[in-house]
Amino acid sequence: MADRIRWGIVSTARIGLTKVIPGIQRSETGVAAAIASRGLEKARAAAGELGIEKAYGSYEELLADPDIDAIYNPLPNHMHVPVTVQAVEAGKHVLCEKPIALNAREAEQLLKLPKDRLVAEGFMVRAHPQWIRARDLVRSGALGELKAIQGFFSYYNDDPGNIRNKADIGGGALMDIGCYTMLAGRFFYDAEPERVVSLIDRDPEFGTDRMTSALMDFGANRHLSFTVSTQLTPYQRLQLVGTKKRLEIVIPFNAPQGEALQIRLDDGSLLGDASMTSELIAPCDQYAELADVFGRAVSGAEPLPYGAQDAVQNMKVLDAIFASAETGGWVSIS
């Protein structure tokens, strides 16, 4: 265990307790060594339940621990940048939950931090073998020319106390799940979007976007379209459509940990998916995969594929989607 990355987790957020910490514990490179909460008893309870060695009653105590190499930050969106900055200034590497910030301007603070400490946005989907396999198929030409990507991601949550329904701290569909559907375009096209047009339906009580749809132009006649919602029937799907074949990722975003998945290919020669074939993706834990990607970068074994600059670019795209809904027209993405 001595050569493993020692992780500290700031907060007892549900995503950390149920997904990321178990993923770190299953990883090859890391160990969950400490957890902090604003109340020591809460931290101790989480540490006891998950078998974590140390518990702290404040984030500052955890950041001051010299034995901690990297921090996982799953705090509410408005606390992502401030605590990440604190952690880096304390000498820690940081893997931060998505979205990295409330907007691109705030995210740009991360570019001014010391370069000897790594900062990355926690998009576990990019570490999942199903996304990697799908991109390999795109790059191989198996789909022909990839020209259209369509995504849908929704769930139903109308709880006024839930942080996803609080506009002032970064709630809403686009920030919570639209970041995934947007990211699919950057990942599978290996390119940046040039402009976007969008529609937003806001909850009259919460002020958050409860349904957002967007059309993004990646140049060279390549499109990404998506709809995300916090108040529709739970559903998710991702379609990559080329000139020769269509590729469908059945559970593209919150893939079940430790379960086999499938991607589907169809040349459209028969109607009703009759010409479709399936490829099984072996069981894995995408949070463990993400922890290993970051852990290998921290140890110097491999370069970090997506750092702070990538996170800023993600926020620029999200900012443009919001701006388009306000202006009612196309918005260019710098």
Coordinates of C-alpha atoms in Angstrom, one line a residue:
M1 CA 0.0 0.0 0.0
A2 CA 3.0 2.3 0.5
D3 CA 3.3 3.1 -3.2
R4 CA -0.4 3.8 -3.7
I5 CA -1.9 7.3 -4.1
R6 CA -3.4 8.3 -0.7
W7 CA -6.8 10.0 -1.3
G8 CA -8.6 12.4 0.9
I9 CA -12.3 13.0 0.3
V10 CA -13.8 16.4 1.2
S11 CA -17.4 16.0 2.3
T12 CA -19.7 13.0 2.8
A13 CA -21.7 13.7 -0.4
R14 CA -23.7 10.7 -1.6
I15 CA -21.8 10.4 -4.9
G16 CA -18.6 10.0 -3.0
L17 CA -19.9 7.5 -0.4
T18 CA -21.8 5.3 -2.9
K19 CA -19.7 5.6 -6.1
V20 CA -16.3 7.3 -6.0
I21 CA -14.9 6.1 -2.7
P22 CA -15.8 2.4 -3.5
G23 CA -14.2 3.0 -6.9
I24 CA -11.0 4.3 -5.3
Q25 CA -11.0 1.3 -3.0
R26 CA -11.3 -1.0 -6.0
S27 CA -8.6 0.8 -8.0
E28 CA -5.1 -0.5 -8.6
T29 CA -3.3 2.8 -7.8
G30 CA -5.1 4.4 -4.8
V31 CA -6.5 4.0 -1.3
A32 CA -9.1 6.1 0.4
A33 CA -7.1 7.3 3.4
A34 CA -9.1 10.1 4.9
I35 CA -12.5 11.8 4.8
A36 CA -13.7 15.2 6.1
S37 CA -17.0 16.7 6.9
R38 CA -18.1 19.9 8.6
G39 CA -19.0 17.7 11.6
L40 CA -16.6 15.2 13.0
E41 CA -19.2 12.6 13.9
K42 CA -20.5 12.5 10.4
A43 CA -17.0 12.0 9.1
R44 CA -16.3 9.3 11.6
A45 CA -19.5 7.5 10.7
A46 CA -18.6 7.5 7.0
A47 CA -15.1 6.4 7.7
G48 CA -16.3 3.6 9.9
E49 CA -18.8 2.4 7.3
L50 CA -16.3 2.5 4.4
G51 CA -13.2 1.4 6.3
I52 CA -11.3 4.7 5.9
E53 CA -8.4 5.2 8.3
K54 CA -8.8 8.9 9.2
A55 CA -11.7 11.2 9.8
Y56 CA -11.6 15.0 10.1
G57 CA -14.2 17.5 11.3
S58 CA -13.1 20.2 8.8
Y59 CA -11.9 20.4 5.3
E60 CA -8.9 22.5 6.4
E61 CA -7.7 19.7 8.7
L62 CA -7.8 17.2 5.9
L63 CA -6.0 19.5 3.5
A64 CA -3.2 20.0 6.1
D65 CA -2.6 16.3 6.4
P66 CA 0.9 15.7 4.9
D67 CA 0.1 12.0 4.2
I68 CA -2.6 12.9 1.7
D69 CA -1.5 13.0 -2.0
A70 CA -4.8 13.7 -3.8
I71 CA -8.2 15.2 -3.0
Y72 CA -11.6 14.2 -4.4
N73 CA -13.9 17.1 -4.3
P74 CA -17.7 16.2 -4.5
L75 CA -19.0 19.4 -2.8
P76 CA -21.9 21.4 -4.3
N77 CA -21.0 23.1 -7.6
H78 CA -20.4 26.6 -6.1
M79 CA -17.7 25.1 -3.8
H80 CA -15.8 23.3 -6.5
V81 CA -13.4 26.0 -7.4
P82 CA -12.8 27.6 -4.0
V83 CA -12.0 24.2 -2.3
T84 CA -10.0 23.0 -5.3
V85 CA -7.9 26.1 -5.1
Q86 CA -7.4 25.6 -1.3
A87 CA -6.4 22.0 -1.9
V88 CA -3.8 22.8 -4.6
E89 CA -2.4 25.6 -2.5
A90 CA -2.0 23.0 0.3
G91 CA 0.1 20.9 -2.1
K92 CA -2.6 18.4 -3.2
H93 CA -3.6 17.1 -6.6
V94 CA -7.4 17.4 -7.1
L95 CA -10.0 15.4 -8.9
C96 CA -13.1 17.5 -8.8
E97 CA -16.7 16.5 -9.5
K98 CA -18.3 17.9 -12.6
P99 CA -19.1 20.6 -13.5
I100 CA -15.7 22.1 -12.5
A101 CA -17.2 25.5 -11.9
L102 CA -20.3 27.8 -12.2
N103 CA -18.9 29.3 -15.4
A104 CA -15.8 29.5 -17.5
R105 CA -14.6 32.7 -15.9
E106 CA -14.6 31.1 -12.5
A107 CA -12.9 28.0 -13.9
E108 CA -10.1 30.0 -15.3
Q109 CA -8.8 30.6 -11.8
L110 CA -7.5 27.0 -12.0
L111 CA -5.2 27.9 -14.8
K112 CA -3.2 30.1 -12.5
L113 CA -2.5 27.4 -9.9
P114 CA 1.0 25.8 -9.6
K115 CA 1.6 23.5 -12.5
D116 CA 3.2 20.8 -10.4
R117 CA -0.2 19.8 -9.0
L118 CA -2.8 18.2 -11.2
V119 CA -6.4 19.3 -11.5
A120 CA -9.0 17.3 -13.4
E121 CA -12.8 17.2 -13.9
G122 CA -14.3 13.9 -12.8
F123 CA -16.0 12.7 -16.0
M124 CA -15.9 9.0 -15.3
V125 CA -17.5 8.2 -18.7
R126 CA -14.3 9.0 -20.5
A127 CA -12.6 6.3 -18.5
H128 CA -15.3 3.6 -19.2
P129 CA -14.3 1.0 -21.7
Q130 CA -17.6 1.4 -23.6
W131 CA -16.8 5.0 -24.4
I132 CA -13.2 4.1 -25.3
R133 CA -14.3 1.2 -27.5
A134 CA -17.0 3.3 -29.2
R135 CA -14.4 6.0 -30.0
D136 CA -12.0 3.4 -31.3
L137 CA -14.7 2.2 -33.7
V138 CA -15.3 5.8 -34.8
R139 CA -11.6 6.4 -35.4
S140 CA -11.3 3.1 -37.3
G141 CA -13.9 4.2 -39.9
A142 CA -16.3 1.4 -38.9
L143 CA -19.2 3.9 -38.9
G144 CA -18.0 5.6 -42.1
E145 CA -17.9 9.4 -41.5
L146 CA -19.4 10.3 -38.1
K147 CA -21.9 13.1 -38.9
A148 CA -24.5 13.1 -36.2
I149 CA -24.6 12.4 -32.4
Q150 CA -27.8 12.4 -30.5
G151 CA -28.1 12.2 -26.8
F152 CA -30.9 12.1 -24.2
F153 CA -30.6 12.0 -20.5
S154 CA -33.4 12.6 -17.9
Y155 CA -34.6 11.8 -14.5
Y156 CA -37.4 13.1 -12.3
N157 CA -36.6 15.2 -9.2
D158 CA -38.9 18.0 -8.0
D159 CA -37.6 18.1 -4.4
P160 CA -37.2 21.8 -3.5
G161 CA -34.5 20.8 -0.9
N162 CA -32.3 19.0 -3.4
I163 CA -29.2 20.9 -4.5
R164 CA -29.9 20.1 -8.1
N165 CA -33.0 22.3 -7.8
K166 CA -31.1 25.3 -6.4
A167 CA -30.3 27.8 -9.1
D168 CA -27.9 30.0 -7.1
I169 CA -25.4 27.1 -6.4
G170 CA -25.4 25.7 -9.9
G171 CA -28.4 23.4 -10.1
G172 CA -30.4 22.5 -13.1
A173 CA -30.4 19.9 -15.9
L174 CA -27.6 21.4 -18.0
M175 CA -25.0 21.6 -15.2
D176 CA -25.9 18.3 -13.7
I177 CA -26.4 16.0 -16.7
G178 CA -26.2 18.2 -19.9
C179 CA -22.4 18.4 -19.3
Y180 CA -22.3 14.6 -20.2
T181 CA -24.3 14.9 -23.4
M182 CA -22.2 18.0 -24.4
L183 CA -19.0 16.1 -23.7
A184 CA -19.9 13.3 -26.0
G185 CA -19.4 15.6 -29.0
R186 CA -16.0 16.7 -27.9
F187 CA -15.0 13.1 -27.2
F188 CA -16.3 11.3 -30.2
Y189 CA -15.6 13.9 -32.8
D190 CA -12.1 14.7 -31.4
A191 CA -13.0 18.3 -32.1
E192 CA -14.4 21.4 -30.5
P193 CA -17.8 22.9 -31.2
E194 CA -17.9 26.1 -33.2
R195 CA -21.4 27.4 -32.3
V196 CA -24.6 26.3 -30.5
V197 CA -28.3 27.2 -30.4
S198 CA -30.5 26.1 -27.5
L199 CA -33.9 26.1 -25.8
I200 CA -34.5 26.1 -22.1
D201 CA -37.6 25.5 -20.0
R202 CA -37.1 26.8 -16.5
D203 CA -39.0 25.6 -13.4
P204 CA -41.2 28.6 -12.3
E205 CA -40.4 27.9 -8.6
F206 CA -36.8 26.8 -8.6
G207 CA -35.5 29.0 -11.5
T208 CA -33.4 26.1 -12.7
D209 CA -33.5 24.7 -16.2
R210 CA -35.7 21.7 -15.9
M211 CA -35.4 20.9 -19.6
T212 CA -32.6 22.0 -22.0
S213 CA -32.2 21.1 -25.7
A214 CA -29.3 22.1 -27.8
L215 CA -27.9 21.8 -31.3
M216 CA -24.1 22.1 -31.6
D217 CA -22.1 22.7 -34.8
F218 CA -18.7 20.9 -34.9
G219 CA -17.9 22.1 -38.4
A220 CA -17.5 19.9 -41.5
N221 CA -21.2 19.2 -41.3
R222 CA -21.0 17.4 -38.0
H223 CA -23.8 17.9 -35.5
L224 CA -24.6 17.1 -31.9
S225 CA -28.1 17.4 -30.6
F226 CA -29.4 16.6 -27.1
T227 CA -32.1 17.0 -24.6
V228 CA -31.7 16.7 -20.9
S229 CA -34.2 17.1 -18.1
T230 CA -34.6 16.9 -14.3
Q231 CA -38.4 16.5 -14.6
L232 CA -39.0 13.8 -17.2
T233 CA -39.2 10.0 -17.1
P234 CA -35.7 8.5 -16.3
Y235 CA -34.0 7.6 -19.6
Q236 CA -30.6 7.8 -21.3
R237 CA -29.2 6.9 -24.6
L238 CA -26.4 8.0 -27.0
Q239 CA -26.5 7.5 -30.7
L240 CA -23.5 7.9 -33.0
V241 CA -24.6 7.9 -36.7
G242 CA -22.2 7.7 -39.5
T243 CA -22.4 7.3 -43.3
K244 CA -22.1 3.5 -43.0
K245 CA -23.3 2.4 -39.6
R246 CA -25.0 3.6 -36.4
L247 CA -23.6 2.9 -33.0
E248 CA -25.8 3.0 -29.9
I249 CA -24.5 3.1 -26.3
V250 CA -27.4 1.7 -24.3
I251 CA -26.4 3.0 -20.8
P252 CA -23.9 5.7 -21.7
F253 CA -23.7 7.8 -18.5
N254 CA -24.4 6.2 -15.1
A255 CA -23.4 2.7 -16.2
P256 CA -23.9 0.2 -13.4
Q257 CA -20.7 -0.6 -11.5
G258 CA -19.4 -4.1 -12.0
E259 CA -21.9 -5.1 -14.7
A260 CA -21.4 -6.1 -18.3
L261 CA -22.8 -3.6 -20.8
Q262 CA -23.4 -3.5 -24.6
I263 CA -22.9 -1.3 -27.5
R264 CA -25.0 -1.9 -30.6
L265 CA -24.0 -1.5 -34.3
D266 CA -26.6 -1.3 -37.1
D267 CA -26.0 -0.8 -40.9
G268 CA -29.8 -0.1 -41.3
S269 CA -30.2 -2.8 -44.0
L270 CA -33.3 -4.1 -42.2
L271 CA -36.0 -2.1 -40.5
G272 CA -36.8 -2.2 -36.8
D273 CA -33.2 -2.9 -35.6
A274 CA -33.3 -6.3 -37.3
S275 CA -29.8 -5.8 -38.7
M276 CA -28.4 -4.8 -35.4
T277 CA -25.5 -6.6 -33.7
S278 CA -24.3 -6.2 -30.1
E279 CA -20.9 -6.2 -28.6
L280 CA -20.5 -6.9 -24.9
I281 CA -18.3 -4.7 -22.8
A282 CA -16.7 -6.6 -19.9
P283 CA -17.8 -5.6 -16.3
C284 CA -15.9 -2.8 -14.8
D285 CA -16.2 0.1 -12.3
Q286 CA -15.9 3.4 -14.2
Y287 CA -15.0 5.2 -11.0
A288 CA -12.2 2.8 -10.3
E289 CA -11.0 3.3 -13.9
L290 CA -11.1 7.1 -13.4
A291 CA -9.2 6.9 -10.2
D292 CA -6.5 4.9 -11.9
V293 CA -6.3 7.3 -14.8
F294 CA -5.7 10.1 -12.3
G295 CA -3.5 8.0 -10.1
R296 CA -1.2 7.0 -12.9
A297 CA -0.8 10.7 -13.8
V298 CA -0.1 11.7 -10.2
S299 CA 2.6 9.0 -9.9
G300 CA 4.1 10.1 -13.3
A301 CA 3.4 6.7 -14.9
E302 CA 1.2 8.3 -17.6
P303 CA 0.3 11.9 -18.7
L304 CA -3.0 13.3 -17.6
P305 CA -5.3 13.2 -20.6
Y306 CA -7.7 15.9 -19.5
G307 CA -6.6 18.7 -17.2
A308 CA -7.7 22.1 -16.1
Q309 CA -7.6 23.6 -19.6
D310 CA -10.0 20.9 -20.8
A311 CA -12.3 21.7 -17.8
V312 CA -12.3 25.4 -18.7
Q313 CA -13.3 24.5 -22.3
N314 CA -16.2 22.4 -21.0
M315 CA -17.5 25.4 -19.1
K316 CA -17.2 27.7 -22.2
V317 CA -19.5 25.3 -24.0
L318 CA -22.0 25.3 -21.2
D319 CA -21.9 29.1 -20.9
A320 CA -22.6 29.3 -24.7
I321 CA -25.6 27.0 -24.3
F322 CA -27.1 29.2 -21.6
A323 CA -26.3 32.4 -23.6
S324 CA -28.1 31.0 -26.7
A325 CA -31.3 30.4 -24.7
E326 CA -31.1 34.0 -23.5
T327 CA -30.5 35.6 -26.9
G328 CA -32.7 33.2 -28.9
G329 CA -30.0 32.6 -31.6
W330 CA -26.7 31.0 -32.4
V331 CA -23.8 31.7 -30.1
S332 CA -20.1 31.2 -31.1
I333 CA -17.9 29.2 -28.8
S334 CA -14.4 30.6 -28.4

